[in-house]
mmCIF file of C-alpha atoms (C1' of nucleotides) in Angstrom:
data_model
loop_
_atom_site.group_PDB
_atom_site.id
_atom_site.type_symbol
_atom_site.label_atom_id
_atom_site.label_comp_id
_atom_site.label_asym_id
_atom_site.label_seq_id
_atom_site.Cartn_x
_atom_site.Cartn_y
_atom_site.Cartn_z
ATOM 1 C CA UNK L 1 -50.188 12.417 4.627
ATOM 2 C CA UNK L 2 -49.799 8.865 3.771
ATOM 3 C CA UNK L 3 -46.992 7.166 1.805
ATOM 4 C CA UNK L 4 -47.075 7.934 -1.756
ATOM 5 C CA UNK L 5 -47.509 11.724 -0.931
ATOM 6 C CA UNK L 6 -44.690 11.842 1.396
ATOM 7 C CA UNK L 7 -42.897 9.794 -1.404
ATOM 8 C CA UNK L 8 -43.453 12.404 -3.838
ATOM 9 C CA UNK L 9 -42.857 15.108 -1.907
ATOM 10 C CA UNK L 10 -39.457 14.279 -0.680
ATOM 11 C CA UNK L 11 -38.178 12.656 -4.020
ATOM 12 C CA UNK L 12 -37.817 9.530 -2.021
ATOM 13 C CA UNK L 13 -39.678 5.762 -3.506
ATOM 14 C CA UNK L 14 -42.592 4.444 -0.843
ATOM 15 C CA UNK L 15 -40.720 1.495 -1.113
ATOM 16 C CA UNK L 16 -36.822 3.219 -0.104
ATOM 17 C CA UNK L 17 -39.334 4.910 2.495
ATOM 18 C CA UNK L 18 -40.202 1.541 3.844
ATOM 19 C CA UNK L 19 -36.353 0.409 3.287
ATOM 20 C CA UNK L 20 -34.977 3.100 5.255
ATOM 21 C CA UNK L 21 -37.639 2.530 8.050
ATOM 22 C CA UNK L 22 -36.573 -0.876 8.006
ATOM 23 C CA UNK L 23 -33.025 -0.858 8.751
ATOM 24 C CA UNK L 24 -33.665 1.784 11.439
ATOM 25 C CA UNK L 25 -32.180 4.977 9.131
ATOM 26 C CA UNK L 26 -35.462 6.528 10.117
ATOM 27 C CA UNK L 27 -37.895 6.146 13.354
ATOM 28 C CA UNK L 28 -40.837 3.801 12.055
ATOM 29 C CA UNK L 29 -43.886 6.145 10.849
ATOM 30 C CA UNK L 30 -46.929 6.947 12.550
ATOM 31 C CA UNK L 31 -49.565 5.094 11.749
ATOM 32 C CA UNK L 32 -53.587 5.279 11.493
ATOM 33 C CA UNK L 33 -56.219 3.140 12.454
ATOM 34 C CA UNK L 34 -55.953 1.140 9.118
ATOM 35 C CA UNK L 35 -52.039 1.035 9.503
ATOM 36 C CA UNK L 36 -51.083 3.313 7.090
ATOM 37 C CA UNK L 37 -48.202 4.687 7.873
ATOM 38 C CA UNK L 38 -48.725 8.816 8.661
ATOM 39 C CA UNK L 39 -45.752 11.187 7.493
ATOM 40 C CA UNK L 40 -46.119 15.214 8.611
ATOM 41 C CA UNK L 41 -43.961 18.069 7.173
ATOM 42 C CA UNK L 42 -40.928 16.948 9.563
ATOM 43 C CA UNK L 43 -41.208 13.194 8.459
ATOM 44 C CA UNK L 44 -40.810 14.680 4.577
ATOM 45 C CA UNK L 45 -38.072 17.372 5.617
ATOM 46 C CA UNK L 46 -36.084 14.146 6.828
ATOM 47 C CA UNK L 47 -36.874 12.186 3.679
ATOM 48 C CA UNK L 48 -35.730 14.977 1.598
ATOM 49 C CA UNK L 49 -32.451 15.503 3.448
ATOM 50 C CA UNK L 50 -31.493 11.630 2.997
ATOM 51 C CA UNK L 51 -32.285 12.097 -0.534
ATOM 52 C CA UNK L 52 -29.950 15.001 -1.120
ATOM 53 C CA UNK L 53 -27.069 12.897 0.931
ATOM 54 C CA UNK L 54 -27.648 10.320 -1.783
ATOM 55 C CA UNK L 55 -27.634 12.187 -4.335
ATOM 56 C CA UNK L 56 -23.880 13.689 -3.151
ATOM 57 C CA UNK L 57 -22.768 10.121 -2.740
ATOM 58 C CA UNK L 58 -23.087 9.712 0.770
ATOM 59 C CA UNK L 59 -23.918 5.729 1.947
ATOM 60 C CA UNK L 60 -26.305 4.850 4.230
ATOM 61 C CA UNK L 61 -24.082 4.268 7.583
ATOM 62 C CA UNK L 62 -23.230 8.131 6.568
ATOM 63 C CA UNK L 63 -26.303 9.192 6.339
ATOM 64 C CA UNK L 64 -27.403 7.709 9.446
ATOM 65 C CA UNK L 65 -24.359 9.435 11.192
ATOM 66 C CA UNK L 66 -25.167 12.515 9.631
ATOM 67 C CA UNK L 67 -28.896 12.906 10.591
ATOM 68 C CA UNK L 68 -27.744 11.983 14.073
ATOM 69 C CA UNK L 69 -25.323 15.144 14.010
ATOM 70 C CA UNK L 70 -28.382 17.034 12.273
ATOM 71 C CA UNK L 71 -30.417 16.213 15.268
ATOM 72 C CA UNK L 72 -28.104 17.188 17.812
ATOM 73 C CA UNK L 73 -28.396 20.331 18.003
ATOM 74 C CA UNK L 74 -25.028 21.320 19.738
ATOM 75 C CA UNK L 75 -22.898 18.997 17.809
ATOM 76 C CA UNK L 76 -19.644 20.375 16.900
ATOM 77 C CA UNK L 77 -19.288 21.361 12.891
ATOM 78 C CA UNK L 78 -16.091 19.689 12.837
ATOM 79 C CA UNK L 79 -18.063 16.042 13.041
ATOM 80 C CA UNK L 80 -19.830 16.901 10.070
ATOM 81 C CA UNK L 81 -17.168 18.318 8.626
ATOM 82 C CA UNK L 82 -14.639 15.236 9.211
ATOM 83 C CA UNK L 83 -17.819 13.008 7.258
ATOM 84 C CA UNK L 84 -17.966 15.109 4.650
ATOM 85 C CA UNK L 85 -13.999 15.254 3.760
ATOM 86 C CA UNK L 86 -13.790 11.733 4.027
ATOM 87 C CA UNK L 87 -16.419 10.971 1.762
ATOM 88 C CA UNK L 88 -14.982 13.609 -0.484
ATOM 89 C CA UNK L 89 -11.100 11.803 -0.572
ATOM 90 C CA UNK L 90 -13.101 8.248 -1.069
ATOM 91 C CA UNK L 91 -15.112 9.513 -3.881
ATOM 92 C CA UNK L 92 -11.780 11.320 -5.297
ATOM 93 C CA UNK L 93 -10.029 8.170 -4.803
ATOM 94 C CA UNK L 94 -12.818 5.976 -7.162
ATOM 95 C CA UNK L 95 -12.482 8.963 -9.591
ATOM 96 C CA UNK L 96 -8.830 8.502 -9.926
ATOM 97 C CA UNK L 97 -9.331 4.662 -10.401
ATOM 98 C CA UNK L 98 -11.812 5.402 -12.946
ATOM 99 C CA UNK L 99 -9.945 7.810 -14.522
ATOM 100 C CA UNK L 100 -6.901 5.487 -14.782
ATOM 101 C CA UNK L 101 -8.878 2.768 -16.117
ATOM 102 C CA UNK L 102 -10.381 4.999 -19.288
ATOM 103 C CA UNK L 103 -6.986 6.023 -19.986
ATOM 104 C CA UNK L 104 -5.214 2.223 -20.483
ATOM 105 C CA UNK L 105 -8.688 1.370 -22.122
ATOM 106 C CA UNK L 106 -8.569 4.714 -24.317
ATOM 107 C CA UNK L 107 -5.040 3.550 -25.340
ATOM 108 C CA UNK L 108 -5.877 0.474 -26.098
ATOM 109 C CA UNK L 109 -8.966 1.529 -28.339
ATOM 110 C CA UNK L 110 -6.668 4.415 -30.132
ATOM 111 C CA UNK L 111 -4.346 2.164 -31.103
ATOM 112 C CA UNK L 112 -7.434 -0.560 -32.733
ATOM 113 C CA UNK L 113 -7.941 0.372 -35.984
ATOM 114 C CA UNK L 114 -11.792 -0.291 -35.251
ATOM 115 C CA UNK L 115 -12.460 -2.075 -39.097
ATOM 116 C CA UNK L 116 -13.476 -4.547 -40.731
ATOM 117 C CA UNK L 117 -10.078 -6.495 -40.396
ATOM 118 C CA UNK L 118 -8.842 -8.761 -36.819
ATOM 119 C CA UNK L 119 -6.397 -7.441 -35.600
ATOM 120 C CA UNK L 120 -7.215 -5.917 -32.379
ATOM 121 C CA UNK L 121 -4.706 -4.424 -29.466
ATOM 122 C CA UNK L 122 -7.878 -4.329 -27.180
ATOM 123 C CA UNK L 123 -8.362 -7.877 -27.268
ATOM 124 C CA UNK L 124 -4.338 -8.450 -26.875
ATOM 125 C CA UNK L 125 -4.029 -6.133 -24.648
ATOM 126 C CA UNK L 126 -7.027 -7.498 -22.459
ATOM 127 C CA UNK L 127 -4.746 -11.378 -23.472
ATOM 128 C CA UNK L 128 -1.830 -10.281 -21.845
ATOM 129 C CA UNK L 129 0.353 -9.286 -25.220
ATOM 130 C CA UNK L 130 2.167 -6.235 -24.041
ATOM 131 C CA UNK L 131 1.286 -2.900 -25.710
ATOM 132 C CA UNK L 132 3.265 -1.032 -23.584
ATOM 133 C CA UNK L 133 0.011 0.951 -22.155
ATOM 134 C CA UNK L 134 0.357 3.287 -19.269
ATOM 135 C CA UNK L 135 -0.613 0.221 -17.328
ATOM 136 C CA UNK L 136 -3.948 -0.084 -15.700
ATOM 137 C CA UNK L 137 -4.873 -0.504 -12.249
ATOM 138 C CA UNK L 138 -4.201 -3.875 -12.280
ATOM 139 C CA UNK L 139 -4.847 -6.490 -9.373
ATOM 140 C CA UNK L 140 -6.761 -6.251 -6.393
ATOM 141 C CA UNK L 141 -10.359 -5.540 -6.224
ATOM 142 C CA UNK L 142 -13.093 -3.694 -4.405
ATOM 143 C CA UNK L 143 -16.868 -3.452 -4.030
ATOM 144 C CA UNK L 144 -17.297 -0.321 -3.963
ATOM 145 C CA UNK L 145 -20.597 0.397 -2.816
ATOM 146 C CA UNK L 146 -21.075 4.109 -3.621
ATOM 147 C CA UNK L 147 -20.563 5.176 -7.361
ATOM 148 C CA UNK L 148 -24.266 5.874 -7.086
ATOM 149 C CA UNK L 149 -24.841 8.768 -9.410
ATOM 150 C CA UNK L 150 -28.032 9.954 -10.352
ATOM 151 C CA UNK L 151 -29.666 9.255 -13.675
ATOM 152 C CA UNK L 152 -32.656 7.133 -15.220
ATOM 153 C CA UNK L 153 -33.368 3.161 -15.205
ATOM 154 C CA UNK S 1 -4.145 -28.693 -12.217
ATOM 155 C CA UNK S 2 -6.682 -27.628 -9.332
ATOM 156 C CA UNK S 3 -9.111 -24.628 -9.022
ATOM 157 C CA UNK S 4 -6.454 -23.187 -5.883
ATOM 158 C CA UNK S 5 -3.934 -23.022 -8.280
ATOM 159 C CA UNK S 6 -5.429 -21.401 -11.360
ATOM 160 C CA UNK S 7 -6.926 -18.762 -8.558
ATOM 161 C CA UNK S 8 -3.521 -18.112 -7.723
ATOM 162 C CA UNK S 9 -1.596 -17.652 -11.372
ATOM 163 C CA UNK S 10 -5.547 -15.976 -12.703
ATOM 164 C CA UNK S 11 -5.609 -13.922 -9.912
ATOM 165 C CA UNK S 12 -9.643 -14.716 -9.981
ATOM 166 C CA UNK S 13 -10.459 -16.659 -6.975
ATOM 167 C CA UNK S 14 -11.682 -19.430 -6.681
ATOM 168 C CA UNK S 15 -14.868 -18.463 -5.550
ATOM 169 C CA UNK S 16 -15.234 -16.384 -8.578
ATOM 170 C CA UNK S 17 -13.870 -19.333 -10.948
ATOM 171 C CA UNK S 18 -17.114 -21.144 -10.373
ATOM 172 C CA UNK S 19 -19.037 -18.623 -10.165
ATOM 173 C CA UNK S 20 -17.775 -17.513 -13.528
ATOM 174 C CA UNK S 21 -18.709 -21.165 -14.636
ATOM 175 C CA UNK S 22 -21.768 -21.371 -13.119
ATOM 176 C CA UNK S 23 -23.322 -18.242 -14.862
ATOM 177 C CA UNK S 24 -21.897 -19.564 -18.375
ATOM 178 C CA UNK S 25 -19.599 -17.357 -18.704
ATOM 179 C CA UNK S 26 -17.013 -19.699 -19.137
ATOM 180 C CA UNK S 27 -17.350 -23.613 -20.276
ATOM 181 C CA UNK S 28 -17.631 -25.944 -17.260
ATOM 182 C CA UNK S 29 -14.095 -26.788 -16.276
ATOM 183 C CA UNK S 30 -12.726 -30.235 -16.913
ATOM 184 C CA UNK S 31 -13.171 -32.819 -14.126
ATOM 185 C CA UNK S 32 -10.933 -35.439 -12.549
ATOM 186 C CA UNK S 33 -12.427 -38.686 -11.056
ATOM 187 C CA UNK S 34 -12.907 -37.052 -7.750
ATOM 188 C CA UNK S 35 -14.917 -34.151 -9.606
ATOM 189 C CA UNK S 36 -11.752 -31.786 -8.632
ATOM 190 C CA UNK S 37 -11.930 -28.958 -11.289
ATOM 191 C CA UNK S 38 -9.020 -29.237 -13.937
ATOM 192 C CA UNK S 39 -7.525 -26.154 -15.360
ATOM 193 C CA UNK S 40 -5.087 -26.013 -17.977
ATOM 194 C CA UNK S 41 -2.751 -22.919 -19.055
ATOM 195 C CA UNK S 42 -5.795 -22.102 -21.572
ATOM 196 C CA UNK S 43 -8.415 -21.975 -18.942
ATOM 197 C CA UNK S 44 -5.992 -19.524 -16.944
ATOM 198 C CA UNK S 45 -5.736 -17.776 -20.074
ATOM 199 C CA UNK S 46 -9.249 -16.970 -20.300
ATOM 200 C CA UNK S 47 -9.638 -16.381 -16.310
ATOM 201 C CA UNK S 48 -6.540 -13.980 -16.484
ATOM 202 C CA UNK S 49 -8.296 -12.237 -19.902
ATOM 203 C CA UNK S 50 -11.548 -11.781 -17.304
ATOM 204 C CA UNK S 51 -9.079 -10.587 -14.618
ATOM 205 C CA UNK S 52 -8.283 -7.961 -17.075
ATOM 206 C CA UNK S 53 -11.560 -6.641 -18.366
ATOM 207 C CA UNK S 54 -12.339 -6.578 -14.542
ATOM 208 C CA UNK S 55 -9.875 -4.217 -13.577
ATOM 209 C CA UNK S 56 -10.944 -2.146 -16.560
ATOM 210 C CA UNK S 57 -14.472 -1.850 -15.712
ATOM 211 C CA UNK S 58 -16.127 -3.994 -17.892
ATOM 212 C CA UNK S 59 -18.980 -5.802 -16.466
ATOM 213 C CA UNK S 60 -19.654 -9.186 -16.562
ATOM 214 C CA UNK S 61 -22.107 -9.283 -19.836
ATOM 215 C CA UNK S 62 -19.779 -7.359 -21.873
ATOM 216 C CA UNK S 63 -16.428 -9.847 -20.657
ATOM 217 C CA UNK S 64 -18.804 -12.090 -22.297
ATOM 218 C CA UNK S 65 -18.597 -10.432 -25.173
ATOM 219 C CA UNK S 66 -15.262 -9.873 -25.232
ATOM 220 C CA UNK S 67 -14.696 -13.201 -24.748
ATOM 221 C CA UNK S 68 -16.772 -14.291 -27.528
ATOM 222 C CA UNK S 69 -14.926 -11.709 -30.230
ATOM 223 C CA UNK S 70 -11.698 -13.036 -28.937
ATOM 224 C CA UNK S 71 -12.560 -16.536 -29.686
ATOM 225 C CA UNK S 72 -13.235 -15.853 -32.988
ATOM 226 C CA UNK S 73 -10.633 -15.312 -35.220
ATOM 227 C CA UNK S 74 -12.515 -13.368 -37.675
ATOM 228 C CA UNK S 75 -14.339 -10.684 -35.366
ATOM 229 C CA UNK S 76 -13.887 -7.635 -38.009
ATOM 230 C CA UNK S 77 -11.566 -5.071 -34.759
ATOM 231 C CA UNK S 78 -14.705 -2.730 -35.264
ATOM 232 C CA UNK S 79 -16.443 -4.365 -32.814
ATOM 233 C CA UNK S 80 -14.546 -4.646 -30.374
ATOM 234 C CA UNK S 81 -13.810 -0.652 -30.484
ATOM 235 C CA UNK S 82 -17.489 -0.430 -30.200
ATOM 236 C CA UNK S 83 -17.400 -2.015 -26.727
ATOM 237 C CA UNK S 84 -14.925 -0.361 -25.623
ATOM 238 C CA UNK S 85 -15.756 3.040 -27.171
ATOM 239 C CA UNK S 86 -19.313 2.784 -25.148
ATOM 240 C CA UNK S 87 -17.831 1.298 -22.135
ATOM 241 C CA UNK S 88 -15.114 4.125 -21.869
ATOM 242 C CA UNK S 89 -18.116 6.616 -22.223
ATOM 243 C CA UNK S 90 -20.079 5.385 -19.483
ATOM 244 C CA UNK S 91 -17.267 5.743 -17.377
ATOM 245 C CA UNK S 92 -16.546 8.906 -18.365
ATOM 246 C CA UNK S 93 -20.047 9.622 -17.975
ATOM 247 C CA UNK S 94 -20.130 8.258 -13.846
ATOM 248 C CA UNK S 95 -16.683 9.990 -13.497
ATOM 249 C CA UNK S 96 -18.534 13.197 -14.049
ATOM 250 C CA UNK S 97 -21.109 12.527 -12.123
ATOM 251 C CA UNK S 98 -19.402 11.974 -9.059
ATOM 252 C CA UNK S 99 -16.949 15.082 -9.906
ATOM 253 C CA UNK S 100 -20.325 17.235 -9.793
ATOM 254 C CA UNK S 101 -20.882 15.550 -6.131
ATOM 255 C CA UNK S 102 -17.578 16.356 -4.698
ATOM 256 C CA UNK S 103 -17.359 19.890 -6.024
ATOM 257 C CA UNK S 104 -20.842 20.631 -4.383
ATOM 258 C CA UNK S 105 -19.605 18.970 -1.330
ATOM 259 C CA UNK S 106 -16.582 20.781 -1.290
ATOM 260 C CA UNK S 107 -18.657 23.483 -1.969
ATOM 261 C CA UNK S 108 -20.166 22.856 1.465
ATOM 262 C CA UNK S 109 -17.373 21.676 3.030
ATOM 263 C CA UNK S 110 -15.194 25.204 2.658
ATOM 264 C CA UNK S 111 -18.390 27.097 3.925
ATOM 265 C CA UNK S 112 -17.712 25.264 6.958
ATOM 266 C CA UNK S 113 -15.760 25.973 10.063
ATOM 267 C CA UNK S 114 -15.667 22.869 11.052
ATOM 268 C CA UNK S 115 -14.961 23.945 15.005
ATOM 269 C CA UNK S 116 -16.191 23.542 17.705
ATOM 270 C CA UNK S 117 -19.690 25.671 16.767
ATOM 271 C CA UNK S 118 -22.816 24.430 16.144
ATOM 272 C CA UNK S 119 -23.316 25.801 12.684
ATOM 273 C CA UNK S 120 -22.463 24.221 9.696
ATOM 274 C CA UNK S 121 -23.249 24.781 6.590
ATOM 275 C CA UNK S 122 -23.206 21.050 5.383
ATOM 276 C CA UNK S 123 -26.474 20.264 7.608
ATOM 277 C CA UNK S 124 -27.726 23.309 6.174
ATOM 278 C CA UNK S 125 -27.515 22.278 2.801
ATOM 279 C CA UNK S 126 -28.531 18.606 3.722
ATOM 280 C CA UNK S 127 -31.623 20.045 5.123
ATOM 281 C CA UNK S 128 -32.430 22.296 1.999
ATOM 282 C CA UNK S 129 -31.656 25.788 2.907
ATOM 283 C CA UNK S 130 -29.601 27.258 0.103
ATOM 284 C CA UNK S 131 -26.411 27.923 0.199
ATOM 285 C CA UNK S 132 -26.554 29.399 -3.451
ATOM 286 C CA UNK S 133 -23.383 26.283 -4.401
ATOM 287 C CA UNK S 134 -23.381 24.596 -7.788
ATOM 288 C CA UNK S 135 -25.762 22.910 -7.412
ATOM 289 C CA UNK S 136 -25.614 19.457 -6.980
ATOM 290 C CA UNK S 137 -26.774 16.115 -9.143
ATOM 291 C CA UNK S 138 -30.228 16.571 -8.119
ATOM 292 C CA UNK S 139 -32.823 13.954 -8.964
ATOM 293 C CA UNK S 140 -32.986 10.560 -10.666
ATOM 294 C CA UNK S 141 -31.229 8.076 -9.270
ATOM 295 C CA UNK S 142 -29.615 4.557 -10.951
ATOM 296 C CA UNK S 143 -27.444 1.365 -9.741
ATOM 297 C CA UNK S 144 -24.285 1.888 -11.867
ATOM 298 C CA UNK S 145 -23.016 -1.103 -11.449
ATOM 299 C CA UNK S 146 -19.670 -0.637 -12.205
ATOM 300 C CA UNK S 147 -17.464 1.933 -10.719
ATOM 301 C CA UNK S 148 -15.606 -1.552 -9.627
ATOM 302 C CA UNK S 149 -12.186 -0.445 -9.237
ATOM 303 C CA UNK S 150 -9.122 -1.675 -8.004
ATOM 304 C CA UNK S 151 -8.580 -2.040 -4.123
ATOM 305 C CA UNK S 152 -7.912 -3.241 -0.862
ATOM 306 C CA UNK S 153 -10.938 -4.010 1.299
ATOM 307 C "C1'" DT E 1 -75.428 -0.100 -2.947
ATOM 308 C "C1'" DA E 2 -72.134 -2.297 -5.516
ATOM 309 C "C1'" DT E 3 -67.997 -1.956 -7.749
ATOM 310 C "C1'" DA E 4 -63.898 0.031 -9.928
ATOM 311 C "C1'" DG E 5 -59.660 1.859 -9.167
ATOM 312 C "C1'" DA E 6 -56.314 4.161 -6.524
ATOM 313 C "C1'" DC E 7 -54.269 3.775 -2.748
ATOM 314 C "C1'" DC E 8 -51.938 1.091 1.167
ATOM 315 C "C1'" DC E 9 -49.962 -3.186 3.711
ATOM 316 C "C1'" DT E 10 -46.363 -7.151 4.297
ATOM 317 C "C1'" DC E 11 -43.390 -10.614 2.142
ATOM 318 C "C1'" DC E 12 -40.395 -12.579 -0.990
ATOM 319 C "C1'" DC E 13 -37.319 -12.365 -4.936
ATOM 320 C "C1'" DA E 14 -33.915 -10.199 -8.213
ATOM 321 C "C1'" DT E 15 -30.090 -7.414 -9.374
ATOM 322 C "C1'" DC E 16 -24.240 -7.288 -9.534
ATOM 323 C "C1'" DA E 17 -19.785 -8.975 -7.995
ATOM 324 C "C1'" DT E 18 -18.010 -10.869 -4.261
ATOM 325 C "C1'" DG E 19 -16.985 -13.181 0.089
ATOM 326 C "C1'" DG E 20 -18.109 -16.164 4.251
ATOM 327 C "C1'" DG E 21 -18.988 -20.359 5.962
ATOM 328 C "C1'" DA E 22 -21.070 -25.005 6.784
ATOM 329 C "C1'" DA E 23 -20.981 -29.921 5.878
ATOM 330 C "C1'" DG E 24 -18.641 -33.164 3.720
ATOM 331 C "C1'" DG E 25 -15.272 -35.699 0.203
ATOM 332 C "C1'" DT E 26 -10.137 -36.640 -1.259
ATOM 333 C "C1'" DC E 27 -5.452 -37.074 -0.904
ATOM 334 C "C1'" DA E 28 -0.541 -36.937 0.639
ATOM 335 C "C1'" DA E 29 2.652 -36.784 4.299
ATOM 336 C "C1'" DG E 30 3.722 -37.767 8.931
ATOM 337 C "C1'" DC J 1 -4.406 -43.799 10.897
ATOM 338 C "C1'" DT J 2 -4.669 -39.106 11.694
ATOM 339 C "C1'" DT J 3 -3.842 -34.352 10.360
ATOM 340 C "C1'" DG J 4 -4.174 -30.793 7.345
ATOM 341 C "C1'" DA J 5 -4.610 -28.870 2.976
ATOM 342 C "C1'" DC J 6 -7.077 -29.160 -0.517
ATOM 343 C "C1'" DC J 7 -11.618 -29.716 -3.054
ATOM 344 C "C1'" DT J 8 -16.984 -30.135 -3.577
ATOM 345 C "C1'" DT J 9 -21.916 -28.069 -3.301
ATOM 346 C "C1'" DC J 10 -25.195 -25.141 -1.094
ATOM 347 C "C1'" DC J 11 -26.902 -21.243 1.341
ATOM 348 C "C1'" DC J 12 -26.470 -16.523 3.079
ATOM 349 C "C1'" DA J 13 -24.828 -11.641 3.169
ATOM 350 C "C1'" DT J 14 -23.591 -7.252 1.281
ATOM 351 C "C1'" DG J 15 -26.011 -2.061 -0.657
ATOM 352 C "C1'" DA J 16 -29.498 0.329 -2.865
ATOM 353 C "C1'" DT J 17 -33.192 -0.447 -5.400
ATOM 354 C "C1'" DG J 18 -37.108 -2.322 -7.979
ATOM 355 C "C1'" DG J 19 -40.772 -5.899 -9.147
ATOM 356 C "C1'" DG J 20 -44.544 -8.271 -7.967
ATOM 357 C "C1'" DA J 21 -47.875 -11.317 -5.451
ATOM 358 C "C1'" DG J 22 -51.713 -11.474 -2.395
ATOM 359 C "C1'" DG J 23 -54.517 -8.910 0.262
ATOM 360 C "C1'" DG J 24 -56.763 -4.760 2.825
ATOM 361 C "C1'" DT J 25 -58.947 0.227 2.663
ATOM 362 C "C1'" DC J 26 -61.181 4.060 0.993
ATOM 363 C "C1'" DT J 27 -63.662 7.093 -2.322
ATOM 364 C "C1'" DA J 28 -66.137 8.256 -6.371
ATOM 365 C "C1'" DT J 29 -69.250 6.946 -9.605
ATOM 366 C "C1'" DA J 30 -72.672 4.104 -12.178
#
DNA sequence: TATAGACCCTCCCATCATGGGAAGGTCAAG
DNA sequence: CTTGACCTTCCCATGATGGGAGGGTCTATA
């Protein structure tokens, strides 16, 4: 099947298809006398089981690790499972962060009246005037790379 | 005084400080005769105000907002609440998201011996054969772009 | 048979926030 | 007068993804 089929199949864009292939997640496709690139059943079957890593989070260099293990057919579960819990105290660890960060901003915005008049603890808080918040996470920062949820856009 | 310093009393650096300025988010800095940047305790005001909304999540086009509302005296509070109200929702909304994730990963992840065997029911689920768990965010995918938390890295 | 349209190809560019680094200018202290 | 610590601008990279240009291929239909 060519591209868009495999694409549709696996839940997976023609162009993240090409992406993967690119970067050497995924052996280049087979392709046919006009160059089209060729997928088969196993081709989508991998497709599918990168998109279902995404979808719990996982990054790429993960993935790649993981379809390595799923390959190998004698790896030891404990590999997998070592991936797995370290993605799941990373993602647990962003959570918190998040978590912390809604409750100094939910503090802040409880304490703003929200009307017509000026006065506004968000924007004194977010000044530097004290309001004695439960202190957000405050200094340092980080790219993180995998909040990636799943939704529209 | 120089870019270095306000980096250091902002906590932005200085790499962000221009690039901060170059995007318009804040009014080119003052120069001196030798085209050093000059900041003064206002500018670090402002950078350590972005600092702020930072840490909290806030992306860069609603800082500049922020910013904006601050600078005006008059900004009727309601506004501001209605940033923050939408911004704290969104998180709230990506913080469930990726709770979903890690309890269908857990999900996995307790099914699994992780041993020396072969077997593992992480792969298995990877790969599509059910394992009758939660069920996981599924489909759809988008580029949050801002779990941006706090951290080392 | 010619052509429309639905595919496919490769490249390049953009996003968002951030850092790295090159190539070069400026200044103060030794 | 050199060294070193600053500063400047400019370009490139990240990770995952999409947009689009410019062009090729194939099939159905007028």
């Amino acid at each position: 099947m060519r591209i868009g089929e495999a694409a549709t199949r696996s839940g997976v864009s023609a162009k993240m298809i090409r992406h993967y292939e690119s970067i050497g997640l995924l052996a280049p496709a087979a392709r046919r006398d006009n160059s089209y690139r060729d997928f088969d059943a196993r081709d989508v079957h991998d497709l599918t089981f990168i998109r279902r890593a995404r979808d719990l989070g996982f990054s790429i260099e993960e993935i790649g690790r993981l379809l390595a293990l799923w390959r190998d057919r004698d790896r030891p579960s404990r590999e997998v499972k070592e991936i797995a819990k370290t993605h799941i105290a990373e993602m647990e660890t962003r959570i918190a962060r998040m978590q912390e960060m809604v409750a100094t901003l939910s503090h802040l915005a409880e304490c703003c009246a929200g009307d017509e008049r000026p006065d506004c603890p968000i924007l004194s808080g977010l000044a530097g005037e004290q309001t004695k918040a439960p202190a957000a996470a405050s200094d340092a920062r980080q790219p993180d790379h995998a909040d990636q949820g799943a939704d529209q856009r």
